[in-house]
Amino acid sequence: MGFAMCTQSCEPEDASHPISAAGVSLESLSFEPLPPKELDARGKALLGAKLPDRPRAAISDTLLQDEQPEDDLDSRRGIDCGRPGDPLNKVCLLLSHDFEGFLPYTLIISEEVGLEFSSLTTSAPDFVVDPGNIVKADRLSYDALRQDRSVGRLCRTIAMRPDLQGSATWSLEDRVHPPFIHTVHLLVRQGAQPAGLTMLVAVQTEPLADELVKSCLLLRKRRALRAHESTAPPVPQRGDLQGT
C-alpha cells in the first residue's frame, strides 16, 4: 500500500478574482450594528424575558463617596475646616482596633502628661498617649486617606452597623467622612503587640496638623533623653576617685 504523488505543476488562480464555490462568491464578513434599545426591549417583551431588579445597596453611596469635586477639595486644603462654635483643639480621631469610626475629641499636649484626648461623646472614654510610645508621626493627605484600602474596609464595616444609624450627637456620615480633612497618622506602641496601634487624627487646619507632628516628635525625643538619664549610671565625683 503506497501513496500517490502528483508530478504535474498546478498554476494558481488569479488572486484578483474572488474565490467561488458552486457558483456562490465568498466575501469578507461585514459589521452590522446592534439593534436599538427600544427594538431590543420590544423583542424581549414578546419573548417574555425580564431582567431581575437591581438589589438596593446595603450602604448609602453618599457615605462611601465624596460628592464634592476635586477643585473644592483642593480649595479646602488651605482653609479652616472647623464648624461654628468648635474649639481650635477639637479633633476627629479614628482608632484601628475599634469600629466606632471618627469620633470628636479635644486634644491637649503637654510635656508632663503627653497627648491628652478628652472625648466629646458618651460612647468613647478619655485616654492619654505617652509620647515615648509614639513610633511614627507623619502627615497623611486627604487623597491617600480616601484611597487607603484598610481604612475603606473599616469605614464600610462602620457604615453597616445598624445601631449607629440614628445617632444624634455625632452622625454616621461624620464617623465615615470626618468634617476635618487635615490628617496626622500616628503609630503608637501598645504593650507587647508587635503591630502597634494606628491612630488617625484629623485637625481643622493644615498648620495645626504640622504643629501636631512636630510636637509628637519633639516630645518623643525628650522622653527618650529623660529615660536615658534615669537609667544611666551616676558619674563618679572627684572625692570618690581619690578614695579608691
Tab-separated table of C-alpha atoms in Angstrom, residues 53-243:
chain	number	residue	atom	x	y	z
A	53	ASP	CA	-34.471	44.144	39.564
A	54	ARG	CA	-31.169	45.553	40.752
A	55	PRO	CA	-30.790	44.996	44.511
A	56	ARG	CA	-30.584	48.018	46.757
A	57	ALA	CA	-27.183	48.874	48.131
A	58	ALA	CA	-26.619	47.966	51.759
A	59	ILE	CA	-24.598	51.166	52.258
A	60	SER	CA	-25.612	54.574	51.056
A	61	ASP	CA	-23.467	55.904	48.225
A	62	THR	CA	-23.212	59.259	49.982
A	63	LEU	CA	-21.300	57.589	52.821
A	64	LEU	CA	-18.757	55.835	50.614
A	65	GLN	CA	-18.248	58.555	48.005
A	66	ASP	CA	-17.336	62.179	48.380
A	67	GLU	CA	-19.786	64.221	46.326
A	68	GLN	CA	-17.552	67.259	46.230
A	69	PRO	CA	-15.450	67.796	43.093
A	70	GLU	CA	-11.681	67.776	43.161
A	71	ASP	CA	-11.499	71.569	42.786
A	72	ASP	CA	-13.436	72.033	46.016
A	73	LEU	CA	-11.168	69.555	47.809
A	74	ASP	CA	-8.078	71.448	46.668
A	75	SER	CA	-9.554	74.730	47.880
A	76	ARG	CA	-10.455	73.203	51.267
A	77	ARG	CA	-6.878	72.122	51.910
A	78	GLY	CA	-5.817	75.680	52.639
A	79	ILE	CA	-8.762	76.855	54.748
A	80	ASP	CA	-10.185	76.224	58.169
A	81	CYS	CA	-12.449	73.162	58.245
A	82	GLY	CA	-13.808	73.838	61.712
A	83	ARG	CA	-17.515	74.242	62.273
A	84	PRO	CA	-19.014	77.290	64.010
A	85	GLY	CA	-18.505	77.009	67.749
A	86	ASP	CA	-15.781	74.354	67.562
A	87	PRO	CA	-12.724	74.994	69.747
A	88	LEU	CA	-9.374	75.004	67.988
A	89	ASN	CA	-8.222	71.897	69.834
A	90	LYS	CA	-11.178	69.809	68.656
A	91	VAL	CA	-10.058	66.834	66.572
A	92	CYS	CA	-11.616	63.760	64.945
A	93	LEU	CA	-9.921	60.519	65.954
A	94	LEU	CA	-10.060	57.066	64.346
A	95	LEU	CA	-8.549	54.078	66.157
A	96	SER	CA	-7.650	50.928	64.253
A	97	HIS	CA	-8.781	48.497	66.967
A	98	ASP	CA	-12.442	49.555	67.258
A	99	PHE	CA	-15.407	50.033	64.913
A	100	GLU	CA	-16.671	53.415	66.092
A	101	GLY	CA	-15.234	55.480	63.240
A	102	PHE	CA	-14.016	59.043	63.587
A	103	LEU	CA	-15.130	60.467	66.944
A	104	PRO	CA	-14.759	64.020	68.293
A	105	TYR	CA	-12.197	64.750	70.989
A	106	THR	CA	-10.394	67.717	72.467
A	107	LEU	CA	-6.613	67.398	72.413
A	108	ILE	CA	-4.234	68.997	74.920
A	109	ILE	CA	-0.485	68.426	74.501
A	110	SER	CA	1.916	68.977	77.384
A	111	GLU	CA	5.375	67.750	78.273
A	112	GLU	CA	4.254	66.449	81.661
A	113	VAL	CA	1.208	64.451	80.549
A	114	GLY	CA	1.684	63.894	76.813
A	115	LEU	CA	-1.255	63.760	74.386
A	116	GLU	CA	-4.456	64.019	76.420
A	117	PHE	CA	-7.626	63.119	74.477
A	118	SER	CA	-10.932	64.104	76.097
A	119	SER	CA	-13.994	62.550	74.466
A	120	LEU	CA	-16.917	64.765	73.425
A	121	THR	CA	-19.317	61.803	73.213
A	122	THR	CA	-20.543	59.244	75.715
A	123	SER	CA	-19.540	56.297	73.527
A	124	ALA	CA	-15.781	56.779	73.949
A	125	PRO	CA	-13.630	57.207	77.072
A	126	ASP	CA	-10.828	59.675	77.732
A	127	PHE	CA	-7.244	58.483	77.416
A	128	VAL	CA	-3.637	59.687	77.335
A	129	VAL	CA	-0.867	58.775	74.878
A	130	ASP	CA	2.691	58.718	76.180
A	131	PRO	CA	4.974	60.417	73.599
A	132	GLY	CA	7.636	57.815	74.374
A	133	ASN	CA	5.383	55.153	72.847
A	134	ILE	CA	4.926	57.002	69.548
A	135	VAL	CA	6.776	55.042	66.879
A	136	LYS	CA	5.809	57.156	63.876
A	137	ALA	CA	4.167	60.542	63.320
A	138	ASP	CA	3.625	61.976	59.842
A	139	ARG	CA	1.106	63.771	57.664
A	140	LEU	CA	-1.472	61.879	55.616
A	141	SER	CA	-3.015	63.591	52.616
A	142	TYR	CA	-6.763	63.507	52.103
A	143	ASP	CA	-6.388	61.694	48.770
A	144	ALA	CA	-4.226	58.995	50.368
A	145	LEU	CA	-6.784	58.607	53.146
A	146	ARG	CA	-9.616	58.084	50.667
A	147	GLN	CA	-7.613	55.576	48.614
A	148	ASP	CA	-6.339	53.523	51.558
A	149	ARG	CA	-7.891	50.030	51.382
A	150	SER	CA	-7.711	49.223	55.088
A	151	VAL	CA	-9.407	52.494	56.025
A	152	GLY	CA	-12.016	51.885	53.318
A	153	ARG	CA	-12.836	48.418	54.666
A	154	LEU	CA	-13.077	49.769	58.202
A	155	CYS	CA	-15.417	52.580	57.111
A	156	ARG	CA	-17.640	50.110	55.254
A	157	THR	CA	-17.885	47.964	58.366
A	158	ILE	CA	-18.793	51.002	60.442
A	159	ALA	CA	-21.404	52.148	57.920
A	160	MET	CA	-23.192	48.780	58.098
A	161	ARG	CA	-23.727	48.993	61.871
A	162	PRO	CA	-27.488	49.494	62.434
A	163	ASP	CA	-27.014	50.901	65.943
A	164	LEU	CA	-25.181	53.952	64.551
A	165	GLN	CA	-27.872	54.967	62.061
A	166	GLY	CA	-29.873	57.186	64.410
A	167	SER	CA	-27.065	58.833	66.361
A	168	ALA	CA	-27.963	62.469	67.025
A	169	THR	CA	-24.788	63.728	68.721
A	170	TRP	CA	-22.374	62.512	66.023
A	171	SER	CA	-23.807	61.384	62.690
A	172	LEU	CA	-22.839	58.261	60.795
A	173	GLU	CA	-21.542	60.374	57.930
A	174	ASP	CA	-19.179	62.171	60.315
A	175	ARG	CA	-17.900	58.814	61.534
A	176	VAL	CA	-17.054	57.758	57.966
A	177	HIS	CA	-16.163	61.153	56.437
A	178	PRO	CA	-14.958	63.499	59.193
A	179	PRO	CA	-15.512	67.245	58.732
A	180	PHE	CA	-11.773	67.860	59.143
A	181	ILE	CA	-9.524	66.811	56.239
A	182	HIS	CA	-6.041	67.641	57.602
A	183	THR	CA	-4.958	64.254	58.954
A	184	VAL	CA	-1.992	63.078	61.011
A	185	HIS	CA	-1.018	59.405	61.133
A	186	LEU	CA	0.315	58.136	64.476
A	187	LEU	CA	1.684	54.662	65.119
A	188	VAL	CA	1.709	54.012	68.868
A	189	ARG	CA	3.418	51.138	70.675
A	190	GLN	CA	0.857	49.301	72.790
A	191	GLY	CA	2.093	46.721	75.279
A	192	ALA	CA	3.588	43.602	73.739
A	193	GLN	CA	1.685	43.877	70.462
A	194	PRO	CA	4.208	43.983	67.599
A	195	ALA	CA	1.922	45.804	65.143
A	196	GLY	CA	1.046	48.658	67.463
A	197	LEU	CA	-1.999	50.922	67.375
A	198	THR	CA	-2.789	53.099	64.372
A	199	MET	CA	-4.375	56.472	65.121
A	200	LEU	CA	-5.696	58.915	62.523
A	201	VAL	CA	-6.084	62.403	63.974
A	202	ALA	CA	-7.970	64.860	61.760
A	203	VAL	CA	-7.499	68.522	62.729
A	204	GLN	CA	-9.091	71.736	61.480
A	205	THR	CA	-6.213	73.468	59.683
A	206	GLU	CA	-3.001	72.496	57.947
A	207	PRO	CA	-0.749	74.465	60.375
A	208	LEU	CA	-2.344	72.577	63.279
A	209	ALA	CA	-1.503	69.280	61.570
A	210	ASP	CA	2.116	70.332	61.066
A	211	GLU	CA	2.326	71.504	64.680
A	212	LEU	CA	0.936	68.189	65.924
A	213	VAL	CA	3.601	66.226	64.039
A	214	LYS	CA	6.400	68.468	65.337
A	215	SER	CA	5.114	68.268	68.918
A	216	CYS	CA	4.918	64.459	68.821
A	217	LEU	CA	8.469	64.126	67.500
A	218	LEU	CA	9.867	66.676	69.962
A	219	LEU	CA	8.153	65.159	72.994
A	220	ARG	CA	9.237	61.661	71.944
A	221	LYS	CA	12.863	62.824	71.781
A	222	ARG	CA	12.622	64.484	75.201
A	223	ARG	CA	11.072	61.370	76.759
A	224	ALA	CA	13.858	59.243	75.299
A	225	LEU	CA	16.516	61.551	76.734
A	226	ARG	CA	14.781	61.574	80.099
A	227	ALA	CA	14.592	57.776	80.144
A	228	HIS	CA	18.275	57.534	79.216
A	229	GLU	CA	19.278	59.900	82.025
A	230	SER	CA	17.253	57.949	84.601
A	231	THR	CA	18.848	54.610	83.640
A	232	ALA	CA	22.431	55.841	83.132
A	233	PRO	CA	24.907	55.148	85.992
A	234	PRO	CA	25.907	58.200	88.040
A	235	VAL	CA	29.120	59.993	87.146
A	236	PRO	CA	31.758	59.418	89.877
A	237	GLN	CA	32.884	62.522	91.760
A	238	ARG	CA	36.497	63.563	92.374
A	239	GLY	CA	36.328	62.524	96.045
A	240	ASP	CA	35.184	59.052	95.073
A	241	LEU	CA	38.111	58.702	92.677
A	242	GLN	CA	40.623	59.742	95.358
A	243	GLY	CA	39.154	57.327	97.893
